[in-house]
Short mmCIF file of C-alpha atoms in Angstrom, two decimals:
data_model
loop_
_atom_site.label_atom_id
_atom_site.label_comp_id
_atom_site.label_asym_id
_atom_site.label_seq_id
_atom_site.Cartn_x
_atom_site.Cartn_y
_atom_site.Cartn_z
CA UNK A 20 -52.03 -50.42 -19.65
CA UNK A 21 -51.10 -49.17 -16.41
CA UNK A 22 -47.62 -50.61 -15.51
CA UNK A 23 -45.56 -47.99 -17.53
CA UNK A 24 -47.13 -45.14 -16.02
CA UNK A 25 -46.56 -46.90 -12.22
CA UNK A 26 -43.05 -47.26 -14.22
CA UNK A 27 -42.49 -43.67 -15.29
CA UNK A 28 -43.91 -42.35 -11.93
CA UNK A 29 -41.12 -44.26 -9.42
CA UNK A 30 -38.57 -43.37 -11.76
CA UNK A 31 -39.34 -40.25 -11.57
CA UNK A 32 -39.92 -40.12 -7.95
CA UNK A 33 -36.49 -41.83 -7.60
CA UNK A 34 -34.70 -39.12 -9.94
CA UNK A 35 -36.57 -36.57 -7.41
CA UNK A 36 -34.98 -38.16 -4.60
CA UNK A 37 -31.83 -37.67 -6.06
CA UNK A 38 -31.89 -34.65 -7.16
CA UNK A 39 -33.14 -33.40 -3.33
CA UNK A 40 -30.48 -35.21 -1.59
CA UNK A 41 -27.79 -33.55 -4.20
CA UNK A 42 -29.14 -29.94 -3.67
CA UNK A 43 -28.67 -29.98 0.01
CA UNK A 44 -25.29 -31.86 -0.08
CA UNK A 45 -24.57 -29.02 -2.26
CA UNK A 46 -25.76 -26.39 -0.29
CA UNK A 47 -24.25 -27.61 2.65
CA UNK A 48 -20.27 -27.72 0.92
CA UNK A 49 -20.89 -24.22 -0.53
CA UNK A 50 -22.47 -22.32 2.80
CA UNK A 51 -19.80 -19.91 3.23
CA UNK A 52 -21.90 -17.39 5.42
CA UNK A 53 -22.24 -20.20 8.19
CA UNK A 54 -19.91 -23.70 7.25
CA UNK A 55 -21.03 -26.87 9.05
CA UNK A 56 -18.64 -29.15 9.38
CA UNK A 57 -19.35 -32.93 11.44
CA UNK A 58 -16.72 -34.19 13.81
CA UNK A 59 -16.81 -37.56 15.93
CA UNK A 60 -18.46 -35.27 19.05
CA UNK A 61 -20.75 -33.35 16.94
CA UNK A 62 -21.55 -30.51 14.68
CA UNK A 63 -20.03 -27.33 14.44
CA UNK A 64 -20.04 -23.77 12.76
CA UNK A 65 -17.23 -21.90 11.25
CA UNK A 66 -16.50 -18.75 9.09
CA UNK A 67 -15.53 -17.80 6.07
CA UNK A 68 -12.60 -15.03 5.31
CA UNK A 69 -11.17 -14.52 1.88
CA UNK A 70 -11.04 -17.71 0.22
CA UNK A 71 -10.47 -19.78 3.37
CA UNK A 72 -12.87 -21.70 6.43
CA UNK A 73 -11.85 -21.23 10.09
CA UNK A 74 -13.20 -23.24 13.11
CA UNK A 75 -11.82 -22.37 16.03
CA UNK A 76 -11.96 -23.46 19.96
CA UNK A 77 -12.79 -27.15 18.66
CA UNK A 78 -12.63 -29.40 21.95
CA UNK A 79 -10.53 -32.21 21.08
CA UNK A 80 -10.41 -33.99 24.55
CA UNK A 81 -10.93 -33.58 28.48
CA UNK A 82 -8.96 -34.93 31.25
CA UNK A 83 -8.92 -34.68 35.09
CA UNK A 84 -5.74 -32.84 36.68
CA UNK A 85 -2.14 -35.04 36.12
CA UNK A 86 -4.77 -37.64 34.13
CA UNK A 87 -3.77 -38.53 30.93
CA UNK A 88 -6.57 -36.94 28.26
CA UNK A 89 -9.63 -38.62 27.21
CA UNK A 90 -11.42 -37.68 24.09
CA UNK A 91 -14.22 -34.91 24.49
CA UNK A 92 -17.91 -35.38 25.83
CA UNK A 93 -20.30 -35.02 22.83
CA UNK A 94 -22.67 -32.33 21.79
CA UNK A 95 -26.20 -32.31 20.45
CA UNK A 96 -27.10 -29.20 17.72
CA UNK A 97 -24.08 -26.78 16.25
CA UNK A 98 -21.38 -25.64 18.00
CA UNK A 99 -20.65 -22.20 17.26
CA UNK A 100 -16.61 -22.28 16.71
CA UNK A 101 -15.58 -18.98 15.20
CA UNK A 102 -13.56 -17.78 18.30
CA UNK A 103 -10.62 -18.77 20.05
CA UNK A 104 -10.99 -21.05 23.11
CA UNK A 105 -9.50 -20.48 26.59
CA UNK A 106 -5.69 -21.12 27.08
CA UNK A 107 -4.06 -23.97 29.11
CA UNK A 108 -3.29 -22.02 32.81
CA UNK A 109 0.33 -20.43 33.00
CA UNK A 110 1.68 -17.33 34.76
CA UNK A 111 0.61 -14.54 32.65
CA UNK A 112 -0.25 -10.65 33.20
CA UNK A 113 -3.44 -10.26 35.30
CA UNK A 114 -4.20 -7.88 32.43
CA UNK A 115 -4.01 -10.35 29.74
CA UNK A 116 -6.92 -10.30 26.84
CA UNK A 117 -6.49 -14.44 26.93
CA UNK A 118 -8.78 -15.99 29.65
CA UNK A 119 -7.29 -19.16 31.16
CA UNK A 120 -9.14 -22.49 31.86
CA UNK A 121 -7.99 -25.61 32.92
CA UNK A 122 -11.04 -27.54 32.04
CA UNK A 123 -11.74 -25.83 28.69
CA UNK A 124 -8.54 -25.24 27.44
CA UNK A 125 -8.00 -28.46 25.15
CA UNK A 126 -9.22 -27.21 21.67
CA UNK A 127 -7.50 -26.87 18.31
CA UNK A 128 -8.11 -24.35 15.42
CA UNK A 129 -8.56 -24.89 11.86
CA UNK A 130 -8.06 -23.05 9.00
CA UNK A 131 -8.89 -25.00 4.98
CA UNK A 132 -9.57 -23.82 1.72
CA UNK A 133 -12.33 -25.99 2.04
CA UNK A 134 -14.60 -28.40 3.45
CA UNK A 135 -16.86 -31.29 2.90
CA UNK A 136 -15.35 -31.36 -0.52
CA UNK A 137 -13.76 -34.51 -1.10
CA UNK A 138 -10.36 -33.36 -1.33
CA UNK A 139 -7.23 -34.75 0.50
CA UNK A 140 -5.07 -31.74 1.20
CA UNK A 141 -1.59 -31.84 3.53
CA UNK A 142 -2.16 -31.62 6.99
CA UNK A 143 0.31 -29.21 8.89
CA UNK A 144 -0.36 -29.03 12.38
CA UNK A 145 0.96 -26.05 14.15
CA UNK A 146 2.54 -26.59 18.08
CA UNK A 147 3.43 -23.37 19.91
CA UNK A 148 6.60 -22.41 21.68
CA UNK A 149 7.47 -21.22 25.01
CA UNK A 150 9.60 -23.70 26.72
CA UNK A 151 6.85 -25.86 27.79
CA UNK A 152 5.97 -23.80 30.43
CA UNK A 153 3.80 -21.47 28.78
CA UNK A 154 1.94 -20.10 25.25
CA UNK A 155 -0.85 -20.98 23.14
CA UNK A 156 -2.00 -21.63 19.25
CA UNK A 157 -3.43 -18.16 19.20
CA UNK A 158 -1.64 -15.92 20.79
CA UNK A 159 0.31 -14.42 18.23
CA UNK A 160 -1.20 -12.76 15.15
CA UNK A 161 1.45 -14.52 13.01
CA UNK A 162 0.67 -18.01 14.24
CA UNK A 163 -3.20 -17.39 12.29
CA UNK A 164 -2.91 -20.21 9.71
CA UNK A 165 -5.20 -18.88 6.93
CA UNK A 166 -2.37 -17.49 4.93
CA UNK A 167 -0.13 -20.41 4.97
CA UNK A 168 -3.66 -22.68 4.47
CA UNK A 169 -4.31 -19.75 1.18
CA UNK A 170 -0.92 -19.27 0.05
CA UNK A 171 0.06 -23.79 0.26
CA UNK A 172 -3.65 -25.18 -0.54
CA UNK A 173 -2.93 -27.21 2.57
CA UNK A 174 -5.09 -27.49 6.11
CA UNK A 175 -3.43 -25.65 9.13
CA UNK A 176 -4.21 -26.82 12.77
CA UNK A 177 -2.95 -25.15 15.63
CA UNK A 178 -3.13 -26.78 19.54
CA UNK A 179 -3.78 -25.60 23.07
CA UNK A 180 -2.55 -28.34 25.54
CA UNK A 181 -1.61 -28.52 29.27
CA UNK A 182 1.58 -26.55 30.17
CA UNK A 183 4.14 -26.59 33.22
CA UNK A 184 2.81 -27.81 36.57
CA UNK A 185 -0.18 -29.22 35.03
CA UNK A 186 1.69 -30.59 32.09
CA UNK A 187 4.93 -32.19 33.00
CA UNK A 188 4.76 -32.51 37.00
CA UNK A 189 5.78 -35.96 37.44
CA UNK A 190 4.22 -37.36 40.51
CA UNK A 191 4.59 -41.03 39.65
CA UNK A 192 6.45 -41.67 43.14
CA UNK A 193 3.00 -41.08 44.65
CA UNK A 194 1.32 -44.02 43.10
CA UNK A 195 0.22 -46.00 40.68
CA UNK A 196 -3.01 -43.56 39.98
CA UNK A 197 -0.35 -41.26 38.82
CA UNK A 198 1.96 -43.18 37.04
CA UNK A 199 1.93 -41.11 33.58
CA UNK A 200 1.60 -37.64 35.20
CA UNK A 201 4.66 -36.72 34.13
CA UNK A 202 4.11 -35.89 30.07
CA UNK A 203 0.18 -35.26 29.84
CA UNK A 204 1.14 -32.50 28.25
CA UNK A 205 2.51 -34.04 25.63
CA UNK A 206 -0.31 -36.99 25.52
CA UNK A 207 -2.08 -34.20 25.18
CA UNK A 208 -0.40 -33.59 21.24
CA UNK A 209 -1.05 -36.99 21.18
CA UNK A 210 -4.82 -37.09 21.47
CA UNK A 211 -5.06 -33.95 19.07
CA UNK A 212 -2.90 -36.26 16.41
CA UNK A 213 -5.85 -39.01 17.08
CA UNK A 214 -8.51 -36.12 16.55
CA UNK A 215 -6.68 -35.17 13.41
CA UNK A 216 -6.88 -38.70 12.33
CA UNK A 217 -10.90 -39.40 12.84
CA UNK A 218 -11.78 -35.71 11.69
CA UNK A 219 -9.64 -33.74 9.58
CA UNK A 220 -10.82 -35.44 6.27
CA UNK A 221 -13.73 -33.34 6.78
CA UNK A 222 -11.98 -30.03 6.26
CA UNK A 223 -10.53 -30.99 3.28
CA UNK A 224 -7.81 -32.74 4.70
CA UNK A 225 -5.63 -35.76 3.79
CA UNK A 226 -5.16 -38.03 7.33
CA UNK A 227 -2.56 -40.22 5.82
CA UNK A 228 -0.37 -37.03 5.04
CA UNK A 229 0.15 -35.32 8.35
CA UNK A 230 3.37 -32.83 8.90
CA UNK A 231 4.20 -31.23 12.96
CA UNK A 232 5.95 -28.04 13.11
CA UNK A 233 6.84 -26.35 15.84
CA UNK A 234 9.10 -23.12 17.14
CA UNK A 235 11.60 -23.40 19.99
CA UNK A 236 9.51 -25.32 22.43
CA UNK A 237 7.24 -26.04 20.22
CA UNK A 238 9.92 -27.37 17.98
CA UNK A 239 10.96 -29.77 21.46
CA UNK A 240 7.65 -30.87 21.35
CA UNK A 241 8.16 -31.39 17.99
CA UNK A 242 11.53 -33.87 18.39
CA UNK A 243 9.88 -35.60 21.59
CA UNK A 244 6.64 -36.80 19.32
CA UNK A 245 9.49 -38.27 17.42
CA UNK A 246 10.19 -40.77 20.30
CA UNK A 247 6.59 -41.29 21.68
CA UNK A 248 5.47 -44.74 20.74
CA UNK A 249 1.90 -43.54 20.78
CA UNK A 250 2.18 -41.13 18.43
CA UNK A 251 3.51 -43.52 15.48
CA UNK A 252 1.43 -43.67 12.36
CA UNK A 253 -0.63 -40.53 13.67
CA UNK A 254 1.62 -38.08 11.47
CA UNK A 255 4.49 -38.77 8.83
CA UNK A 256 6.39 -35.35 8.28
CA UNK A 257 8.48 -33.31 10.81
CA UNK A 258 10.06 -29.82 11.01
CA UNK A 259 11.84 -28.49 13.94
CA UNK A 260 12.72 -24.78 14.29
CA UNK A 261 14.89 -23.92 16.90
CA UNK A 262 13.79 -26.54 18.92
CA UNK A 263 16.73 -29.12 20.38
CA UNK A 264 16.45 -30.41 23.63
CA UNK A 265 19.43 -31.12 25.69
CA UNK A 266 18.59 -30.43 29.33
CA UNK A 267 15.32 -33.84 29.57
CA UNK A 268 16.07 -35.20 33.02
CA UNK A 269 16.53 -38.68 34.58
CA UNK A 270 13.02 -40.68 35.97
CA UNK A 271 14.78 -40.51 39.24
CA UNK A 272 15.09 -36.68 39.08
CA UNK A 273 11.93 -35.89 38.32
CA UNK A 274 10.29 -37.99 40.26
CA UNK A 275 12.57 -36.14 43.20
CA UNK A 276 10.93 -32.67 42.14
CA UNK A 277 7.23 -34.10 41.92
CA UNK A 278 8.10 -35.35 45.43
#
């Protein structure tokens, strides 16, 4: 009789199949020499540094000058992201080891104790100081997240968005095309809370448990995603170090100075 063996042999093809499709899930959570990691624009590679996974220069949107952001243009293949990106333009030393781009400059780093894993971790994302005006989420050695990620089992993200001029010019008097000029900056926090949202569950990380920190302007930035409508629901916990603002200006005002 023939119809156990045809039996026995799908079975076993079928416990094959699973088996295969387990080995390279496994492979791919486990990779440490070169992590792979999917996000909503594509695919892209990390590293791997005592006990913890950093991506870095991640493009999290684009946006035209005084436009509000848009999220990124996709990829096809890996993205290599194990260096920094370029910082958002600001007055800086000619001599400076950070290059600037406008274009280029909206990326976030991550640093997780792991990925693909399954695991819902805290979410902390990390917004630099420097009274708006100027700054990054890597220029200081002490703003590297892999020790707090090590040390709290949680996922550290820092931010690059648009600064000064190119941030917070309001130039609303000059038309409707320009009507939210004024804060892209800070839409620009916004958009890296929404790619937070549709990627960081990836790295290990827990979307519905998001905290913002931020130092002195960074800790501003921190109290004004407090008040921005578009931000609600997109994170949950809030610390602000040194960060109070008591000098924000009228519409009228600032649409005087954009004038």
């Amino acid at each position: 009789n023939i119809y156990p063996m045809k039996k026995t042999i799908i079975f076993t093809l079928i416990l094959l199949q699973i088996a295969i499709v387990s080995f390279t899930g496994y492979k791919k959570s486990i990779n440490k020499e070169n992590p792979i990691v999917s996000v909503s624009s594509g695919d892209i590679s990390g590293s791997y540094n005592n006990g913890i996974y950093s991506f870095k220069g991640i493009p999290y949107a684009k946006a035209e000058r005084f436009m509000p952001p848009q999220e990124p243009d996709s990829w096809k293949g890996v993205r290599n992201c194990t260096e920094y990106g370029p910082i958002a333009m600001q007055a800086m030393n000619a001599s400076s080891e950070f290059k600037m781009d406008e274009k280029k400059s909206f990326c976030v780093n991550v640093w997780t104790p792991g990925v693909n894993d399954g695991k819902k971790r805290p979410v902390m994302l990390w917004i630099h100081g420097g009274g708006f005006a100027s700054g990054a989420g890597n220029m200081e050695i002490t703003w590297d997240g892999a020790a707090l990620a090590r040390k709290g089992d949680v996922v550290i993200v820092s931010v690059n968005h648009r600064l000064n001029i190119l941030g917070f010019l309001d130039l609303s008097a000059c038309g409707e095309k320009y009507a939210r000029s004024g804060n892209v900056g800070m839409l620009d926090l916004v958009e890296s809370l929404r790619w937070i949202n549709r990627n960081i569950k990836n790295f290990g990380g827990d979307p519905g448990n998001v905290t913002i920190f931020g130092q002195s302007g960074g800790g501003g930035k921190v109290g004004t995603l407090l008040c921005m409508p578009s931000a609600k629901g997109l994170f949950h916990k809030a610390i602000i170090l040194s960060g109070t603002l008591v000098n924000i200006m009228t519409k009228e005002k600032s649409r005087a100075i954009g004038t």
